[in-house]
Amino acid sequence: MTRELRIGIIGTGNIGTSHAESLSNEVSGAVVSVVYDPDLDRARSVATRIGARTANDGLSLIESDDVDAVVIASPDELHAEQALQCLAVRKPALVEKPLAPKLADAHAVVAAEVALGQRMLTLGFMRRFDPGYQQLKQQLDSRTVGDPLIVRNLHRNTSAPYGLLTSRTMTNMAIHEMDINRWLTSDEYEEVQVIAPRPGPATPVGQLDPLLIFFRTTRGVVVEIEAFVNANYGYEVSCSVVATEGLLDMGDGGFITRTRSRERREDIPELWLGRFADAYRRELQAWVDSLDGLAAPDAATAWDGLAATIAAQAAVDAVESGNVTAITLPARPPLYS
Ligand code: ISE
């Protein structure tokens, strides 16, 4: 029996705490040895619950001798810097999405991993591990309904957890769809257009929410994303495909419908942690199982993280300009082939 991997977790917000508890209680082959969060009380509370110690800062956690691999669950704008710190000491990391909100930072991480000559970073695009999306992928790959023409995505949050900036709708929220649709269609984006309906009642003045984002891929597939940050009624994600010989519909994730006394009801989760609990656990298990420096077969790489940030920035440009915006992806380095 090889020693259990010792995982350090940076960030004990919603997702960092969820990962800490899942790695401690559900995932085999790993233990959480160290956690860090600037909110020291919150970090201590998580550490006490799972039997880990706390670190004084992210870098000391990364460099700790009792940390074999790192989960980066800090605020988005810190992901790139901490990923670079992990690469500098050759420690594998699961980087929560996005790789970086800023293009230059995302490019810097990919360049550093290419220079290292070894894939050590995995991106936390967990929907690739969601059973519904995996069945969609399997059906598309085996062409059960022919080839995709249109992919329609709904992504609705109950509210804006991190404040509502249109750019964050792209780089933090809809970036899930920007990754998963590349994966589903095995294709790349060549242009994007964004249309904003009138704002919803909970949208701050001057912000755009909901948004309709339209990507066209190199093979002519149109990927439509409805991104509604302040949908208010609950958290809901769905995906459906119009193809050359039929349709595929993942539905809304299989909420249980209860029918009784002439009433039909569904429980709709408030947060992504409810809708994607299984995907997060499967992603963590796949990552732990693959910690020999290579990403798990379905897992997203730093290259996927860069491609998603390129798409997100193009969508930001499109919404600001009101124009169709071209998307150019650099040549994929052999490390990611
Ligand atoms: C959050 O970080 C997630 O990853 C959720 O899946 C997404 O729905 C939410 O909008 C993000 O803020």
mmCIF file with all atom_site columns, N, CA and C in Angstrom, residues 190-214:
data_model
loop_
_atom_site.group_PDB
_atom_site.id
_atom_site.type_symbol
_atom_site.label_atom_id
_atom_site.label_alt_id
_atom_site.label_comp_id
_atom_site.label_asym_id
_atom_site.label_entity_id
_atom_site.label_seq_id
_atom_site.pdbx_PDB_ins_code
_atom_site.Cartn_x
_atom_site.Cartn_y
_atom_site.Cartn_z
_atom_site.occupancy
_atom_site.B_iso_or_equiv
_atom_site.pdbx_formal_charge
_atom_site.auth_seq_id
_atom_site.auth_comp_id
_atom_site.auth_asym_id
_atom_site.auth_atom_id
_atom_site.pdbx_PDB_model_num
ATOM 1  N N  . GLU A 1 190 ? -14.244 30.070 -33.229 1.00 0.00 ? 190 GLU A N  1
ATOM 2  C CA . GLU A 1 190 ? -13.596 31.017 -34.144 1.00 0.00 ? 190 GLU A CA 1
ATOM 3  C C  . GLU A 1 190 ? -14.192 32.415 -34.045 1.00 0.00 ? 190 GLU A C  1
ATOM 4  N N  . GLU A 1 191 ? -15.404 32.530 -33.444 1.00 0.00 ? 191 GLU A N  1
ATOM 5  C CA . GLU A 1 191 ? -15.948 33.882 -33.208 1.00 0.00 ? 191 GLU A CA 1
ATOM 6  C C  . GLU A 1 191 ? -17.028 33.831 -32.121 1.00 0.00 ? 191 GLU A C  1
ATOM 7  N N  . VAL A 1 192 ? -17.328 35.019 -31.562 1.00 0.00 ? 192 VAL A N  1
ATOM 8  C CA . VAL A 1 192 ? -18.335 35.100 -30.495 1.00 0.00 ? 192 VAL A CA 1
ATOM 9  C C  . VAL A 1 192 ? -19.128 36.400 -30.640 1.00 0.00 ? 192 VAL A C  1
ATOM 10 N N  . GLN A 1 193 ? -20.411 36.318 -30.261 1.00 0.00 ? 193 GLN A N  1
ATOM 11 C CA . GLN A 1 193 ? -21.299 37.486 -30.264 1.00 0.00 ? 193 GLN A CA 1
ATOM 12 C C  . GLN A 1 193 ? -22.123 37.429 -28.983 1.00 0.00 ? 193 GLN A C  1
ATOM 13 N N  . VAL A 1 194 ? -22.419 38.582 -28.406 1.00 0.00 ? 194 VAL A N  1
ATOM 14 C CA . VAL A 1 194 ? -23.184 38.595 -27.152 1.00 0.00 ? 194 VAL A CA 1
ATOM 15 C C  . VAL A 1 194 ? -24.368 39.550 -27.299 1.00 0.00 ? 194 VAL A C  1
ATOM 16 N N  . ILE A 1 195 ? -25.551 39.104 -26.859 1.00 0.00 ? 195 ILE A N  1
ATOM 17 C CA . ILE A 1 195 ? -26.755 39.939 -26.851 1.00 0.00 ? 195 ILE A CA 1
ATOM 18 C C  . ILE A 1 195 ? -27.280 39.992 -25.420 1.00 0.00 ? 195 ILE A C  1
ATOM 19 N N  . ALA A 1 196 ? -27.613 41.219 -24.985 1.00 0.00 ? 196 ALA A N  1
ATOM 20 C CA . ALA A 1 196 ? -28.105 41.372 -23.606 1.00 0.00 ? 196 ALA A CA 1
ATOM 21 C C  . ALA A 1 196 ? -29.578 41.782 -23.632 1.00 0.00 ? 196 ALA A C  1
ATOM 22 N N  . PRO A 1 197 ? -30.459 40.914 -23.076 1.00 0.00 ? 197 PRO A N  1
ATOM 23 C CA . PRO A 1 197 ? -31.856 41.348 -22.909 1.00 0.00 ? 197 PRO A CA 1
ATOM 24 C C  . PRO A 1 197 ? -31.916 42.482 -21.877 1.00 0.00 ? 197 PRO A C  1
ATOM 25 N N  . ARG A 1 198 ? -33.086 43.015 -21.644 1.00 0.00 ? 198 ARG A N  1
ATOM 26 C CA . ARG A 1 198 ? -33.186 44.005 -20.563 1.00 0.00 ? 198 ARG A CA 1
ATOM 27 C C  . ARG A 1 198 ? -32.796 43.316 -19.242 1.00 0.00 ? 198 ARG A C  1
ATOM 28 N N  . PRO A 1 199 ? -32.241 44.073 -18.291 1.00 0.00 ? 199 PRO A N  1
ATOM 29 C CA . PRO A 1 199 ? -31.740 43.437 -17.064 1.00 0.00 ? 199 PRO A CA 1
ATOM 30 C C  . PRO A 1 199 ? -32.881 42.893 -16.194 1.00 0.00 ? 199 PRO A C  1
ATOM 31 N N  . GLY A 1 200 ? -32.535 41.863 -15.418 1.00 0.00 ? 200 GLY A N  1
ATOM 32 C CA . GLY A 1 200 ? -33.487 41.306 -14.465 1.00 0.00 ? 200 GLY A CA 1
ATOM 33 C C  . GLY A 1 200 ? -33.647 42.242 -13.265 1.00 0.00 ? 200 GLY A C  1
ATOM 34 N N  . PRO A 1 201 ? -34.641 41.978 -12.415 1.00 0.00 ? 201 PRO A N  1
ATOM 35 C CA . PRO A 1 201 ? -34.943 42.893 -11.296 1.00 0.00 ? 201 PRO A CA 1
ATOM 36 C C  . PRO A 1 201 ? -33.813 43.002 -10.269 1.00 0.00 ? 201 PRO A C  1
ATOM 37 N N  . ALA A 1 202 ? -32.983 41.928 -10.171 1.00 0.00 ? 202 ALA A N  1
ATOM 38 C CA . ALA A 1 202 ? -31.935 41.953 -9.123  1.00 0.00 ? 202 ALA A CA 1
ATOM 39 C C  . ALA A 1 202 ? -30.615 42.468 -9.687  1.00 0.00 ? 202 ALA A C  1
ATOM 40 N N  . THR A 1 203 ? -30.603 42.932 -10.921 1.00 0.00 ? 203 THR A N  1
ATOM 41 C CA . THR A 1 203 ? -29.344 43.343 -11.558 1.00 0.00 ? 203 THR A CA 1
ATOM 42 C C  . THR A 1 203 ? -29.030 44.799 -11.220 1.00 0.00 ? 203 THR A C  1
ATOM 43 N N  . PRO A 1 204 ? -27.821 45.051 -10.684 1.00 0.00 ? 204 PRO A N  1
ATOM 44 C CA . PRO A 1 204 ? -27.454 46.439 -10.368 1.00 0.00 ? 204 PRO A CA 1
ATOM 45 C C  . PRO A 1 204 ? -27.479 47.308 -11.626 1.00 0.00 ? 204 PRO A C  1
ATOM 46 N N  . VAL A 1 205 ? -27.774 48.568 -11.460 1.00 0.00 ? 205 VAL A N  1
ATOM 47 C CA . VAL A 1 205 ? -27.819 49.495 -12.593 1.00 0.00 ? 205 VAL A CA 1
ATOM 48 C C  . VAL A 1 205 ? -26.471 49.488 -13.311 1.00 0.00 ? 205 VAL A C  1
ATOM 49 N N  . GLY A 1 206 ? -26.543 49.366 -14.651 1.00 0.00 ? 206 GLY A N  1
ATOM 50 C CA . GLY A 1 206 ? -25.295 49.414 -15.437 1.00 0.00 ? 206 GLY A CA 1
ATOM 51 C C  . GLY A 1 206 ? -24.700 48.054 -15.720 1.00 0.00 ? 206 GLY A C  1
ATOM 52 N N  . GLN A 1 207 ? -25.217 47.014 -15.040 1.00 0.00 ? 207 GLN A N  1
ATOM 53 C CA . GLN A 1 207 ? -24.698 45.664 -15.305 1.00 0.00 ? 207 GLN A CA 1
ATOM 54 C C  . GLN A 1 207 ? -25.603 44.976 -16.316 1.00 0.00 ? 207 GLN A C  1
ATOM 55 N N  . LEU A 1 208 ? -25.053 43.945 -16.955 1.00 0.00 ? 208 LEU A N  1
ATOM 56 C CA . LEU A 1 208 ? -25.811 43.205 -17.962 1.00 0.00 ? 208 LEU A CA 1
ATOM 57 C C  . LEU A 1 208 ? -26.037 41.789 -17.449 1.00 0.00 ? 208 LEU A C  1
ATOM 58 N N  . ASP A 1 209 ? -27.277 41.465 -17.183 1.00 0.00 ? 209 ASP A N  1
ATOM 59 C CA . ASP A 1 209 ? -27.635 40.134 -16.668 1.00 0.00 ? 209 ASP A CA 1
ATOM 60 C C  . ASP A 1 209 ? -29.131 39.966 -16.832 1.00 0.00 ? 209 ASP A C  1
ATOM 61 N N  . PRO A 1 210 ? -29.606 38.957 -17.570 1.00 0.00 ? 210 PRO A N  1
ATOM 62 C CA . PRO A 1 210 ? -28.879 37.846 -18.190 1.00 0.00 ? 210 PRO A CA 1
ATOM 63 C C  . PRO A 1 210 ? -28.156 38.259 -19.483 1.00 0.00 ? 210 PRO A C  1
ATOM 64 N N  . LEU A 1 211 ? -27.387 37.294 -20.009 1.00 0.00 ? 211 LEU A N  1
ATOM 65 C CA . LEU A 1 211 ? -26.686 37.486 -21.276 1.00 0.00 ? 211 LEU A CA 1
ATOM 66 C C  . LEU A 1 211 ? -26.937 36.268 -22.162 1.00 0.00 ? 211 LEU A C  1
ATOM 67 N N  . LEU A 1 212 ? -26.998 36.515 -23.468 1.00 0.00 ? 212 LEU A N  1
ATOM 68 C CA . LEU A 1 212 ? -27.013 35.420 -24.445 1.00 0.00 ? 212 LEU A CA 1
ATOM 69 C C  . LEU A 1 212 ? -25.687 35.490 -25.213 1.00 0.00 ? 212 LEU A C  1
ATOM 70 N N  . ILE A 1 213 ? -24.905 34.416 -25.095 1.00 0.00 ? 213 ILE A N  1
ATOM 71 C CA . ILE A 1 213 ? -23.561 34.379 -25.693 1.00 0.00 ? 213 ILE A CA 1
ATOM 72 C C  . ILE A 1 213 ? -23.577 33.336 -26.808 1.00 0.00 ? 213 ILE A C  1
ATOM 73 N N  . PHE A 1 214 ? -23.173 33.743 -28.010 1.00 0.00 ? 214 PHE A N  1
ATOM 74 C CA . PHE A 1 214 ? -23.192 32.820 -29.159 1.00 0.00 ? 214 PHE A CA 1
ATOM 75 C C  . PHE A 1 214 ? -21.762 32.631 -29.689 1.00 0.00 ? 214 PHE A C  1
#
